[in-house]
N, CA, C and O atoms as a MOPAC input file, in Angstrom:
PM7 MOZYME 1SCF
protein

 N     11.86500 1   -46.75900 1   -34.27800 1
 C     11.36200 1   -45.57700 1   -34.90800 1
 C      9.91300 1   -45.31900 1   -34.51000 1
 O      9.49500 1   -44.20700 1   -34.19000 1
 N      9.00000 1   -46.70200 1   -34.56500 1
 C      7.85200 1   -46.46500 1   -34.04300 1
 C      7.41700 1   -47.00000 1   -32.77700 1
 O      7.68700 1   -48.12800 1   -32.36600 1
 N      6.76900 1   -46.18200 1   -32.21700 1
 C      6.52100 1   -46.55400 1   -30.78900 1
 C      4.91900 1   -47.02600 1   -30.32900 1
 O      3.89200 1   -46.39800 1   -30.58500 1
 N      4.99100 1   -47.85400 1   -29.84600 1
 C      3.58900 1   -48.18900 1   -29.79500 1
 C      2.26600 1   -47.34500 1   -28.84800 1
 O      2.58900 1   -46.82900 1   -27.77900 1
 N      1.27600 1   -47.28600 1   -29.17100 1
 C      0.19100 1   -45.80400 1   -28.75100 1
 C     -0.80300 1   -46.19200 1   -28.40400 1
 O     -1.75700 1   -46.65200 1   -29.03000 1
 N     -0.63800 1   -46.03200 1   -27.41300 1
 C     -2.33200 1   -46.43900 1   -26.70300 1
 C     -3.16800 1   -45.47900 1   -26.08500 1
 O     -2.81800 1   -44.99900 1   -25.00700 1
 N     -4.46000 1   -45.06100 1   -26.74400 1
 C     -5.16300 1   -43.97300 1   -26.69400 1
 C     -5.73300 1   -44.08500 1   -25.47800 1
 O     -6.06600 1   -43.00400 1   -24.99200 1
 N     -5.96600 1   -45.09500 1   -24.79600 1
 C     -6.36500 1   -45.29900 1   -23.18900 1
 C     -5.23800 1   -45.24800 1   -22.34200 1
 O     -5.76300 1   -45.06500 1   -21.24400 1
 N     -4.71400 1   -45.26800 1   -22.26400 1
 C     -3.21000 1   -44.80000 1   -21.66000 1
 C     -3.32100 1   -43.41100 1   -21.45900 1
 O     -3.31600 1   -42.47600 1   -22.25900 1
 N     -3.46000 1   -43.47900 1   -19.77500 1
 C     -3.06700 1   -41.76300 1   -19.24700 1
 C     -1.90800 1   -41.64000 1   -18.96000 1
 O     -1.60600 1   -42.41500 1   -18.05300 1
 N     -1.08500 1   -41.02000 1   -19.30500 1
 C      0.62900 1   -40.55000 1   -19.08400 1
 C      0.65700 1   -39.74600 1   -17.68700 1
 O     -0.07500 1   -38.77000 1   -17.52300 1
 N      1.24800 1   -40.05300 1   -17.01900 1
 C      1.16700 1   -39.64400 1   -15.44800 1
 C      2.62500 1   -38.58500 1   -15.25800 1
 O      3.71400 1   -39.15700 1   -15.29400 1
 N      2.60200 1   -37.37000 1   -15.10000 1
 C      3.77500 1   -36.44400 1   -15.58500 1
 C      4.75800 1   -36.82000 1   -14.63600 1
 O      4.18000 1   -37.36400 1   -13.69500 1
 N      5.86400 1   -36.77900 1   -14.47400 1
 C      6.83800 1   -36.94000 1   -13.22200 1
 C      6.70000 1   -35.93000 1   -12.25800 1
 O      6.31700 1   -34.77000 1   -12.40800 1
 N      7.01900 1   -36.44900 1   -11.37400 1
 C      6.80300 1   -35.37600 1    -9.99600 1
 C      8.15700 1   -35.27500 1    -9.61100 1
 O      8.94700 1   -36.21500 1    -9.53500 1
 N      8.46600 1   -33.65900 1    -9.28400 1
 C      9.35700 1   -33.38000 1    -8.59000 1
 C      9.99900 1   -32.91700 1    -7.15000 1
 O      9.86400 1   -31.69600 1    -7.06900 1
 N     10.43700 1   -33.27600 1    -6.36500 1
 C     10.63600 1   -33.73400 1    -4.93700 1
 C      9.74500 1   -32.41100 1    -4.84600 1
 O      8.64000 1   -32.53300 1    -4.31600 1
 N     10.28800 1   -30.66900 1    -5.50400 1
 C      9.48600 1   -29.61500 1    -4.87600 1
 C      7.98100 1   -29.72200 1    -4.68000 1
 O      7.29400 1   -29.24700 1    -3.77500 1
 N      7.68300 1   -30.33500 1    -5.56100 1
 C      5.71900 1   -30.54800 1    -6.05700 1
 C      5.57700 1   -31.63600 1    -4.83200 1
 O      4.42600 1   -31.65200 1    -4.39600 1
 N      6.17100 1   -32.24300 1    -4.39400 1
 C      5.84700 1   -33.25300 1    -3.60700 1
 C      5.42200 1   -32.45900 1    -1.98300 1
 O      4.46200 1   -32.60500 1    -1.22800 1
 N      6.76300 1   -31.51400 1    -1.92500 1
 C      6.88300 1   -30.65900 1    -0.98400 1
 C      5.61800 1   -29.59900 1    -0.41900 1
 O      5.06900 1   -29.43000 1     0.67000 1
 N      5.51800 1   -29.13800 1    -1.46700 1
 C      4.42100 1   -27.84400 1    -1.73900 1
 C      3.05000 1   -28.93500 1    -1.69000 1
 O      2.15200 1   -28.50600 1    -0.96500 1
 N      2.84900 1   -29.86100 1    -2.14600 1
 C      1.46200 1   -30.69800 1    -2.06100 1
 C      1.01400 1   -30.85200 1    -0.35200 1
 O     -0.04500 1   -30.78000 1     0.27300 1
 N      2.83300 1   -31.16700 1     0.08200 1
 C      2.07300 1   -31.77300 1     2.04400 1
 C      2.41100 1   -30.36000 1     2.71800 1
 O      2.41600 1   -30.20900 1     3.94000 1
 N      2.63900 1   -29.53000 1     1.97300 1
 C      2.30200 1   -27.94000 1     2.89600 1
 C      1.03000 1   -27.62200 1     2.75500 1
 O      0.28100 1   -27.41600 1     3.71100 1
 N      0.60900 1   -27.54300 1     1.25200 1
 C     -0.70400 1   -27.37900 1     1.12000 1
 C     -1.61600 1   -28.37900 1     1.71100 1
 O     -2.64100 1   -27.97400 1     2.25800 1
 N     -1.39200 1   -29.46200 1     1.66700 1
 C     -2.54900 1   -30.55800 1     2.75000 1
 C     -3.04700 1   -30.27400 1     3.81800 1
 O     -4.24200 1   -30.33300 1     4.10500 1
 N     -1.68600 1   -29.76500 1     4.85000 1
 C     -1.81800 1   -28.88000 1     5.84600 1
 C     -2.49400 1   -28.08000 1     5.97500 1
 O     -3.61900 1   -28.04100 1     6.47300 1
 N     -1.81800 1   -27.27100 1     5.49400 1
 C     -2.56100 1   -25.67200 1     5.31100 1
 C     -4.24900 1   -25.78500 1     5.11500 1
 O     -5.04600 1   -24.91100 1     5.45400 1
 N     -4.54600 1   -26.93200 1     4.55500 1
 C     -6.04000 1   -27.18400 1     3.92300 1
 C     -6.37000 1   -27.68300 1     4.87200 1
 O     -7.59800 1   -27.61600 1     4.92600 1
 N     -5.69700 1   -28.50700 1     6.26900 1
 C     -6.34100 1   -29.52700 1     7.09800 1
 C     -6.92600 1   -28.17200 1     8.53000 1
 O     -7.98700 1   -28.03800 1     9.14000 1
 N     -5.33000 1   -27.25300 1     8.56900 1
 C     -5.72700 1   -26.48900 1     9.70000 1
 C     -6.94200 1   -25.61900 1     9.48500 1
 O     -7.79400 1   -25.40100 1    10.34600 1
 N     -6.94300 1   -24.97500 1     7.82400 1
 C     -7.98500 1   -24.24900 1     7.50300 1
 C     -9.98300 1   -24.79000 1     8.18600 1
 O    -10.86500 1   -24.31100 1     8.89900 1
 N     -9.72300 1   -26.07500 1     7.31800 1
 C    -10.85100 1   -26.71800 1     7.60500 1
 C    -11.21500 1   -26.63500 1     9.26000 1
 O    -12.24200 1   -26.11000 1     9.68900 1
 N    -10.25200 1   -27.20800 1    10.03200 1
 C    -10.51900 1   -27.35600 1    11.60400 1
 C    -11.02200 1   -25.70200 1    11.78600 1
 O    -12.20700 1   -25.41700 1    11.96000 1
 N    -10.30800 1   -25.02900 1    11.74000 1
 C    -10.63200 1   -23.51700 1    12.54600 1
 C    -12.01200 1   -23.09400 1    11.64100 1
 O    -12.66200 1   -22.26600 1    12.27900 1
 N    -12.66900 1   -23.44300 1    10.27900 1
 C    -13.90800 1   -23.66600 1    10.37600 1
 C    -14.65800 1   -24.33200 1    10.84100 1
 O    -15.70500 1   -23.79500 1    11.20300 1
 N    -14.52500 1   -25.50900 1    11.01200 1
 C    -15.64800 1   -26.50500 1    11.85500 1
 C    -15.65600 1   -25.88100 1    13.36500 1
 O    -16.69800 1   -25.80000 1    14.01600 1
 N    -14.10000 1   -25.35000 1    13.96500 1
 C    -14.00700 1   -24.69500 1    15.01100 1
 C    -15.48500 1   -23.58100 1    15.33200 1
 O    -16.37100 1   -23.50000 1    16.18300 1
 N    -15.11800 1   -22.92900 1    14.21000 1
 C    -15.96700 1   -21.31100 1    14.15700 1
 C    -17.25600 1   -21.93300 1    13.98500 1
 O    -18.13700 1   -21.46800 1    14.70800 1
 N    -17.70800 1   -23.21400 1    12.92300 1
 C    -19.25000 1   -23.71000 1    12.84800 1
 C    -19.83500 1   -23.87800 1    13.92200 1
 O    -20.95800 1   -23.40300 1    14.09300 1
 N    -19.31400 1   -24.46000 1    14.69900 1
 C    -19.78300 1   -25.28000 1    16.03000 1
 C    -20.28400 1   -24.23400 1    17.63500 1
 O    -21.08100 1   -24.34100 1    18.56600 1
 N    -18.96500 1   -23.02500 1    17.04200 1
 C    -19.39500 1   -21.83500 1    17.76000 1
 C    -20.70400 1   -21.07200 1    17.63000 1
 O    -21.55500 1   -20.89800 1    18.50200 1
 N    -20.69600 1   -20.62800 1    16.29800 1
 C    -22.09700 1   -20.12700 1    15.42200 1
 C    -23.21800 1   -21.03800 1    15.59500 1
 O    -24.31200 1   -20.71700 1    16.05800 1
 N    -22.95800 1   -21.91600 1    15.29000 1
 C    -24.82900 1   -23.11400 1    15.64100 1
 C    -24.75300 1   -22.74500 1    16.99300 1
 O    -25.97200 1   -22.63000 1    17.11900 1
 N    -24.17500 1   -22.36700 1    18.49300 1
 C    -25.15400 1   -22.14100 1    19.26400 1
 C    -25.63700 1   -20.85000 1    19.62200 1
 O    -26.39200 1   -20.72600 1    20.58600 1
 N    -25.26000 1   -19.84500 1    18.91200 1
 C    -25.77800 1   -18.71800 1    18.95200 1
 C    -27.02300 1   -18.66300 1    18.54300 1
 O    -27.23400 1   -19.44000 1    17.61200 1
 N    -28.06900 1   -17.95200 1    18.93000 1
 C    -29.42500 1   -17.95600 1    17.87600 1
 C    -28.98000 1   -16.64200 1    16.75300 1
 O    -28.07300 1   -15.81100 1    16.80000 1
 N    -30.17800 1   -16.92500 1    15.65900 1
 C    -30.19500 1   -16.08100 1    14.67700 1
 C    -29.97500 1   -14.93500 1    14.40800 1
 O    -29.36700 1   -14.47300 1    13.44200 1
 N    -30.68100 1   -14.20500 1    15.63300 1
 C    -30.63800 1   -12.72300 1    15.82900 1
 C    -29.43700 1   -12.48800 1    16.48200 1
 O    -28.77600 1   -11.67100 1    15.84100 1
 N    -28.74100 1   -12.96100 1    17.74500 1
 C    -27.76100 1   -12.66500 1    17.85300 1
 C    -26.93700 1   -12.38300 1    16.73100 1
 O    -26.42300 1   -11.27500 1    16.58000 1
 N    -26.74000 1   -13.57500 1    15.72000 1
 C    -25.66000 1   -13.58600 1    14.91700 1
 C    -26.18300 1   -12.65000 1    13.83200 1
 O    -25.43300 1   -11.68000 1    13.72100 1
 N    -26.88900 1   -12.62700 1    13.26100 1
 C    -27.64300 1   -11.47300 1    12.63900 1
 C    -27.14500 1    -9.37300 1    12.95300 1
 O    -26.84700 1    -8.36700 1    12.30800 1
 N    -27.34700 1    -9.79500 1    14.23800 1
 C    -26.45200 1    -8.44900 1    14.91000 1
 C    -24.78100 1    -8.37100 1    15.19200 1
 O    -24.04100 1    -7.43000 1    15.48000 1
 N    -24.57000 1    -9.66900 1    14.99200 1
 C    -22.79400 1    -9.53000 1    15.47500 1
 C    -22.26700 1    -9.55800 1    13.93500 1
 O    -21.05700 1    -9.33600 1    13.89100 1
 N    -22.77500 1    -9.74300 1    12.84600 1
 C    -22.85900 1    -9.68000 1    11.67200 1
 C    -23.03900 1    -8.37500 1    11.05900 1
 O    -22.38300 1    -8.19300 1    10.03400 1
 N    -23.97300 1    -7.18200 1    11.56300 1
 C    -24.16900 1    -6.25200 1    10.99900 1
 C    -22.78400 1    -5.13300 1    12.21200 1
 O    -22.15100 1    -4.13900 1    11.85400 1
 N    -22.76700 1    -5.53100 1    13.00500 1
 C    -22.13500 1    -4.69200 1    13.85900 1
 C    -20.53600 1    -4.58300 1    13.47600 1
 O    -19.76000 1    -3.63300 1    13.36800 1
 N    -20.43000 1    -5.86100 1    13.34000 1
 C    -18.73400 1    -5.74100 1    12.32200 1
 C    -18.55500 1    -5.53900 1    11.49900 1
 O    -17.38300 1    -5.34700 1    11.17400 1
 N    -19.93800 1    -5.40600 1    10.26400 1
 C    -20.03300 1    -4.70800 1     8.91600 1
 C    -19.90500 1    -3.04900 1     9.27100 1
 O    -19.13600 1    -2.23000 1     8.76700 1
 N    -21.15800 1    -2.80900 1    10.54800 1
 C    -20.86100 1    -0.94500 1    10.38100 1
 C    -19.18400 1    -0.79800 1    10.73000 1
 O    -18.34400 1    -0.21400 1    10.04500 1
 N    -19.01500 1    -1.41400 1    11.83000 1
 C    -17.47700 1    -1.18700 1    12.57500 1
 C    -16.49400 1    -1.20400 1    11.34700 1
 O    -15.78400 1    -0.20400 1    11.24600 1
 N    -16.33000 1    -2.28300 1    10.30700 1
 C    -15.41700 1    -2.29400 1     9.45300 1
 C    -15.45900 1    -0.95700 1     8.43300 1
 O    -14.53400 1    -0.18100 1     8.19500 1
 N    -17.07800 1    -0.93600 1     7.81400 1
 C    -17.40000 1     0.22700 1     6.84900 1
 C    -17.08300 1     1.33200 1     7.07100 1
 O    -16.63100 1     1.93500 1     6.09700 1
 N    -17.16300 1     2.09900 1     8.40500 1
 C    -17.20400 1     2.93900 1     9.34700 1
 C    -15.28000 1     3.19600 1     9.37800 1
 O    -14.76000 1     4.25700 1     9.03200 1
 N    -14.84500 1     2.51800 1     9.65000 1
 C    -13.02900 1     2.13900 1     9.57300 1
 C    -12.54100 1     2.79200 1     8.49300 1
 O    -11.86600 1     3.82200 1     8.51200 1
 N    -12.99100 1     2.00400 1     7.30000 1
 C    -12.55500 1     2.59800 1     5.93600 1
 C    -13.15700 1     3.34800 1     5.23600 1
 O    -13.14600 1     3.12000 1     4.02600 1
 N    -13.89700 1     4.51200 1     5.75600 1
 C    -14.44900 1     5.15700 1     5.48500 1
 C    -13.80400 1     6.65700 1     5.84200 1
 O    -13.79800 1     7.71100 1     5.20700 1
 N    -13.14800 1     6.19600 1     7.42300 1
 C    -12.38100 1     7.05400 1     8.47400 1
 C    -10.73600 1     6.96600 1     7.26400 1
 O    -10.16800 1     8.03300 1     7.03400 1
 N    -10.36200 1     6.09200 1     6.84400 1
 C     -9.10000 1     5.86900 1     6.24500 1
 C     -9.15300 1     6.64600 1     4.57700 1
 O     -8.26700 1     6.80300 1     3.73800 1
 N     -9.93200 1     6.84300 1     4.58400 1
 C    -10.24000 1     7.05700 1     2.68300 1
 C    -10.22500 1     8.41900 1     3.36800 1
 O     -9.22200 1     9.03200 1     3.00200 1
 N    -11.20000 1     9.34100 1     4.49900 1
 C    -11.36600 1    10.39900 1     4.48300 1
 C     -9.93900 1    10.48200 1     5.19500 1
 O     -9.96700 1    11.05200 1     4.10400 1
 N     -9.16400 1    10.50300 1     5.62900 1
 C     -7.68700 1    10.84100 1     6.34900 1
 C     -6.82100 1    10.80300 1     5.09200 1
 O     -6.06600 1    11.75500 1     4.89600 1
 N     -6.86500 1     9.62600 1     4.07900 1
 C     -6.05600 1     9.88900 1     3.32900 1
 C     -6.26300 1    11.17000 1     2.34500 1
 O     -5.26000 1    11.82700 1     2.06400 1
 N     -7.68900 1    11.59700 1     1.74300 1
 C     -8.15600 1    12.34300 1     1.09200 1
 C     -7.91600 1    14.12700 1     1.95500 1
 O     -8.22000 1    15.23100 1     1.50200 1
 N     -7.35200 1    13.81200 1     3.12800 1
 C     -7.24800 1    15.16200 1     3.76400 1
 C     -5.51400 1    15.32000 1     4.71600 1
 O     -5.03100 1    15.85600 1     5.71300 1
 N     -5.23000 1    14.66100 1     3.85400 1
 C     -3.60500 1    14.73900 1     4.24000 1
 C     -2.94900 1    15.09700 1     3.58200 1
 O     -1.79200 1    15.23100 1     3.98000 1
 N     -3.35500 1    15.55400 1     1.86700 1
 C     -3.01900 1    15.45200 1     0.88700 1
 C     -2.70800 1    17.19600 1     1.04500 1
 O     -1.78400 1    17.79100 1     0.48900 1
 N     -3.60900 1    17.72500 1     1.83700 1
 C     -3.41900 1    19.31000 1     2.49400 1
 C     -2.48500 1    19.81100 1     3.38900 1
 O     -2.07200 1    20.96400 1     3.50400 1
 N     -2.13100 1    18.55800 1     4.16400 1
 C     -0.59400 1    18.55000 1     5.31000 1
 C      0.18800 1    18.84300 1     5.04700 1
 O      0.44600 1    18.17600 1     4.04500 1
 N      1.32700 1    19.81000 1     5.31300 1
 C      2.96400 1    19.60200 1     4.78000 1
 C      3.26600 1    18.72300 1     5.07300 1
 O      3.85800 1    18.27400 1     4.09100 1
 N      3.32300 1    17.68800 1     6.19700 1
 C      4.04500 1    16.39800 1     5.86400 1
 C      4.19200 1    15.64800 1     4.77100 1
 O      5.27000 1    15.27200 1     4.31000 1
 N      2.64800 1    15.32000 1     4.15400 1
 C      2.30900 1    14.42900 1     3.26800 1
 C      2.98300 1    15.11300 1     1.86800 1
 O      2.89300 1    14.62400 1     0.74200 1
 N      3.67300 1    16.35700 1     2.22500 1
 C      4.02900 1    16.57500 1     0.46600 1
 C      5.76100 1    15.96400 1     0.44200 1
 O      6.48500 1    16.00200 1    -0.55300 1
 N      6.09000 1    15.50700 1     1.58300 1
 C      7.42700 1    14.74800 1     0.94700 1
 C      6.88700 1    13.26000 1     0.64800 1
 O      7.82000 1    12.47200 1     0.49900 1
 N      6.11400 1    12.91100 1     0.57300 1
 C      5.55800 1    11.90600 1     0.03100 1
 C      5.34800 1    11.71000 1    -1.10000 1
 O      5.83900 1    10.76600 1    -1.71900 1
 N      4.29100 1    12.88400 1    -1.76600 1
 C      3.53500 1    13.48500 1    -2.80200 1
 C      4.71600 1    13.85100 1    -3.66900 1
 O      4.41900 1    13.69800 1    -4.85400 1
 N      6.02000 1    14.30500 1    -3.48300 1
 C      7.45400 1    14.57700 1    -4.17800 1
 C      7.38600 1    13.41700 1    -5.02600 1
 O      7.61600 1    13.56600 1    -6.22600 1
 N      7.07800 1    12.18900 1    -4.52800 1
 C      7.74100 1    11.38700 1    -5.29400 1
 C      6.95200 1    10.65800 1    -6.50200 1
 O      7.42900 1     9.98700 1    -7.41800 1
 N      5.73900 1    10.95300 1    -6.26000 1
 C      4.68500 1    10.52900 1    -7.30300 1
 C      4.01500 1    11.64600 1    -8.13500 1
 O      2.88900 1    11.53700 1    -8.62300 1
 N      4.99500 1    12.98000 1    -8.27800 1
 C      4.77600 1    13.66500 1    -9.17900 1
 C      6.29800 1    14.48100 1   -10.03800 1
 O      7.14900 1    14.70500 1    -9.17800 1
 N      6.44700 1    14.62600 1   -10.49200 1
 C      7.26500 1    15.10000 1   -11.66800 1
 C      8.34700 1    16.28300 1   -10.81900 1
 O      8.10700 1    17.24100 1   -10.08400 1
 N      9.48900 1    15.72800 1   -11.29000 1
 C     10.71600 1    16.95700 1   -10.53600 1
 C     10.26900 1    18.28400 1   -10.65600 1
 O      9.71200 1    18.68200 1   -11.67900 1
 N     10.49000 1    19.03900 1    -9.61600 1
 C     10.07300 1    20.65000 1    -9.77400 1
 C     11.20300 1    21.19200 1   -11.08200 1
 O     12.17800 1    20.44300 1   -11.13900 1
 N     11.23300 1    22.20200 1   -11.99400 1
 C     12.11900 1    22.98200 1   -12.97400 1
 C     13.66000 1    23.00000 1   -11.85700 1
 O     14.71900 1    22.40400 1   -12.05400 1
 N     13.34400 1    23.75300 1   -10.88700 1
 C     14.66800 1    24.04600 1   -10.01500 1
 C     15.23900 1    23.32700 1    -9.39200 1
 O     16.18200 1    23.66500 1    -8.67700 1
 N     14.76700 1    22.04200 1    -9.51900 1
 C     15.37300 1    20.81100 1    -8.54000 1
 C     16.17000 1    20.51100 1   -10.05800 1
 O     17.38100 1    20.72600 1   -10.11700 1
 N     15.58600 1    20.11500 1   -11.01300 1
 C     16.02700 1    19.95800 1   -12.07600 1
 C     17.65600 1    20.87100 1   -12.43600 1
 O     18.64000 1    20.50600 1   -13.07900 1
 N     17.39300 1    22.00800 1   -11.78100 1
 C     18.61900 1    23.23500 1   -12.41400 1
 C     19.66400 1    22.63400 1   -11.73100 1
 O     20.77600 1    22.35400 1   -12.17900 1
 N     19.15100 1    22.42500 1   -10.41600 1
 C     20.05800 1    22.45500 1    -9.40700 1
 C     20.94700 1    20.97400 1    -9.33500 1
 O     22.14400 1    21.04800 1    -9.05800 1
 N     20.59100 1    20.21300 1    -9.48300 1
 C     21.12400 1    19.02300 1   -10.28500 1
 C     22.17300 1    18.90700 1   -11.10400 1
 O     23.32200 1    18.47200 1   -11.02400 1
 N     21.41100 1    19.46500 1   -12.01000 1
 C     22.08900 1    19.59200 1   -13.53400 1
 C     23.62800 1    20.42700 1   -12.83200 1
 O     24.78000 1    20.00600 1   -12.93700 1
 N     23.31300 1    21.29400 1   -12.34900 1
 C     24.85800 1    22.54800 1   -11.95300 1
 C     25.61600 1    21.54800 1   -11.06400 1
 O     26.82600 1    21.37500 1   -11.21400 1
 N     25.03000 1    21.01100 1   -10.30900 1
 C     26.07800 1    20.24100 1    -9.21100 1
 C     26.47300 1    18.87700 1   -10.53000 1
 O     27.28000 1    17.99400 1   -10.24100 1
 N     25.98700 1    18.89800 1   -11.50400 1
 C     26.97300 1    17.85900 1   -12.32600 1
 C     27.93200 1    18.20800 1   -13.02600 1
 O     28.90400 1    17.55000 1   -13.39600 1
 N     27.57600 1    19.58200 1   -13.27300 1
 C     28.27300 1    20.27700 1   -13.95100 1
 C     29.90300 1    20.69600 1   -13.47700 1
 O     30.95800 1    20.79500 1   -14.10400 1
 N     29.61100 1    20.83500 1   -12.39400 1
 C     30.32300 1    21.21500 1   -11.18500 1
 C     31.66800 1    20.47400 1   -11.12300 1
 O     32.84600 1    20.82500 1   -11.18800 1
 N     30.89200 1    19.07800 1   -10.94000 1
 C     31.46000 1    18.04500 1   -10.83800 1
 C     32.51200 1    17.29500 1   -11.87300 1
 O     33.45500 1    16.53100 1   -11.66700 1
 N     32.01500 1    17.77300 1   -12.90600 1
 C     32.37500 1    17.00100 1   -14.46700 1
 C     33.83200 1    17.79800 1   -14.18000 1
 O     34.92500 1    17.24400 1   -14.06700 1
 N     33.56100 1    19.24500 1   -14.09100 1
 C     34.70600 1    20.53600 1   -13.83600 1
 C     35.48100 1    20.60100 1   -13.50200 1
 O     36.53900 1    21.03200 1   -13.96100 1
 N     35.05100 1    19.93600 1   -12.01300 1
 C     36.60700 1    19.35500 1   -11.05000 1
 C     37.16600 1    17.98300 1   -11.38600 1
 O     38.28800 1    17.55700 1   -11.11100 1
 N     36.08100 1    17.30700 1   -12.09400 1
 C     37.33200 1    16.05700 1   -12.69700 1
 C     38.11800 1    16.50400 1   -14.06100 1
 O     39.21000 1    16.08200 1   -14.44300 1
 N     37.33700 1    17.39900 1   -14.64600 1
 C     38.45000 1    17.80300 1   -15.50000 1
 C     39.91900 1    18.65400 1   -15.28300 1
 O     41.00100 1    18.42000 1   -15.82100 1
 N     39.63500 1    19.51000 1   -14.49900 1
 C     40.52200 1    19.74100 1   -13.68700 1
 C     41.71800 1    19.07600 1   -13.28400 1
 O     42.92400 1    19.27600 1   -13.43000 1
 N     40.88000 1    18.08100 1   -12.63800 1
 C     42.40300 1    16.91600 1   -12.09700 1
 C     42.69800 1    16.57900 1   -13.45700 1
 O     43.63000 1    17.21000 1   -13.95400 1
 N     42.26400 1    15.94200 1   -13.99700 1
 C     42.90300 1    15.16500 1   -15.13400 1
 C     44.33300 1    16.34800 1   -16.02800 1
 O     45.56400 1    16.34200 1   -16.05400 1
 N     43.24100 1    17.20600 1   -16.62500 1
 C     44.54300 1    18.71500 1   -17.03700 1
 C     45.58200 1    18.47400 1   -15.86500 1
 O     46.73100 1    18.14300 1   -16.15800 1
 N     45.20100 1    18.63500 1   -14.54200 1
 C     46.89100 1    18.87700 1   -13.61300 1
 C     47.38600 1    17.69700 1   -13.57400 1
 O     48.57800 1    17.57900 1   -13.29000 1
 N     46.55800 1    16.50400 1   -13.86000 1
 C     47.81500 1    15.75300 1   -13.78500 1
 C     48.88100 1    15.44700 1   -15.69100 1
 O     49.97900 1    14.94900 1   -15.94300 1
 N     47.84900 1    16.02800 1   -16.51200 1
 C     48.26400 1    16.03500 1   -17.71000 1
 C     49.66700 1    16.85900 1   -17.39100 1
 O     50.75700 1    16.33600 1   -17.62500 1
 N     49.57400 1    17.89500 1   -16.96100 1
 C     50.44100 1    19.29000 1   -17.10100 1
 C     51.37400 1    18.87000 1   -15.96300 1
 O     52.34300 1    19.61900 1   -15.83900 1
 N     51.30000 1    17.69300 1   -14.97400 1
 C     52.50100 1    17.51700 1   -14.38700 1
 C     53.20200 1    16.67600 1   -14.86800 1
 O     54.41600 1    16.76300 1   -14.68600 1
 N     52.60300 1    15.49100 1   -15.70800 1
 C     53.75800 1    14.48200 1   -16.86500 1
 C     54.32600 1    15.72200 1   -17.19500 1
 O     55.40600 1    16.12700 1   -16.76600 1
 N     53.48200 1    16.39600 1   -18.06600 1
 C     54.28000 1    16.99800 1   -19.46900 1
 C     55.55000 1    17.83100 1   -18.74300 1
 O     56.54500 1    17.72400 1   -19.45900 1
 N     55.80000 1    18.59000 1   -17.59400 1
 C     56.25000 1    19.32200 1   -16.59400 1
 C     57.44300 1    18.20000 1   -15.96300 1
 O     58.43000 1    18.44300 1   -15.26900 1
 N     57.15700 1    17.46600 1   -16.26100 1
 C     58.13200 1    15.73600 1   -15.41500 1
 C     59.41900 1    15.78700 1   -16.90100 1
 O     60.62000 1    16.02100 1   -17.03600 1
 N     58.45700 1    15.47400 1   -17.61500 1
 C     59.11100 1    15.01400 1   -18.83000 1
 C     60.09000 1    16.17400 1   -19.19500 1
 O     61.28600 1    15.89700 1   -19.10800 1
 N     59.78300 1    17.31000 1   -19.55200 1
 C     60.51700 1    18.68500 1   -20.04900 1
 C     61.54100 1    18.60900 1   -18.94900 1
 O     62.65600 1    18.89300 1   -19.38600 1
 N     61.53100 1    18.26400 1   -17.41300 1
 C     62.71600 1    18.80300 1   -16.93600 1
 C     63.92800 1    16.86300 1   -16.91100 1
 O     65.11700 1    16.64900 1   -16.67400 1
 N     63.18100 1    16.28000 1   -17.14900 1
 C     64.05500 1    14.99900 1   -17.33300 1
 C     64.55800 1    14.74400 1   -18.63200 1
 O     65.41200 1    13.87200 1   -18.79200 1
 N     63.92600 1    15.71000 1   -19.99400 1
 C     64.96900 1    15.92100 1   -21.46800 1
 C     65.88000 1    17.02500 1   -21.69600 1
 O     66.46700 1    17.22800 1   -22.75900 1
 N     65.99100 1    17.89500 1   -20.39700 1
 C     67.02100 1    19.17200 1   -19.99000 1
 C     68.51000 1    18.21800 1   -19.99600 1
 O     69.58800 1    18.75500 1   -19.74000 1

């Protein structure tokens, strides 16, 4: 009933083969990471300051400059007819898409009722000439 407790006692959780798995992917993943920095360190220490200073600001304008070009393209496409079958879908059904819908279900409901009545009216039509 009682079990004995020892407050210095760290309980070590069980490991499961997946956790085992995912630990030596991640080791990896952490070992190649590291190399292709020490890679890139070793590159950078022989550059001088100013170089890197400028190859630093030059891929900041180049990148800023990028998404700057992407924000203004998206902000002016929004004027394109292409971009409005896009724009369809992240705004609210037009009234007449709505009508037009609705009638082709309607439509539809019509002609299955349809069948169902003809085939009602051909039992009943079966039956009347087989109690003659």
């Amino acid at each position: 009933m009682f079990y004995k407790f020892n407050a210095h006692r760290a309980r070590k959780p069980a490991e499961k083969a997946d956790y085992k798995l995912a630990r030596q992917i991640f080791k990896k993943l952490i070992r190649i990471q590291r190399c292709w920095a020490s890679f890139m360190q070793s590159r950078a220490d022989k550059l001088r300051p100013g170089w890197l200073r400028a190859f630093c600001l030059t891929v900041m304008s180049v990148s800023s400059g990028y998404c700057t070009y992407l924000i203004f393209e998206g902000f002016s496409s929004l004027s394109k007819p292409e971009a409005s079958a896009l724009i369809r879908y992240f705004r609210p059904f037009d009234q007449h898409e709505i009508k037009e819908q609705l009638h082709a279900k309607v439509k539809m409901s019509m002609y299955l009722d349809s069948l169902e009545s003809a085939v009602i009216q051909d039992s009943l039509n079966q039956l009347n000439q087989t109690q003659k």
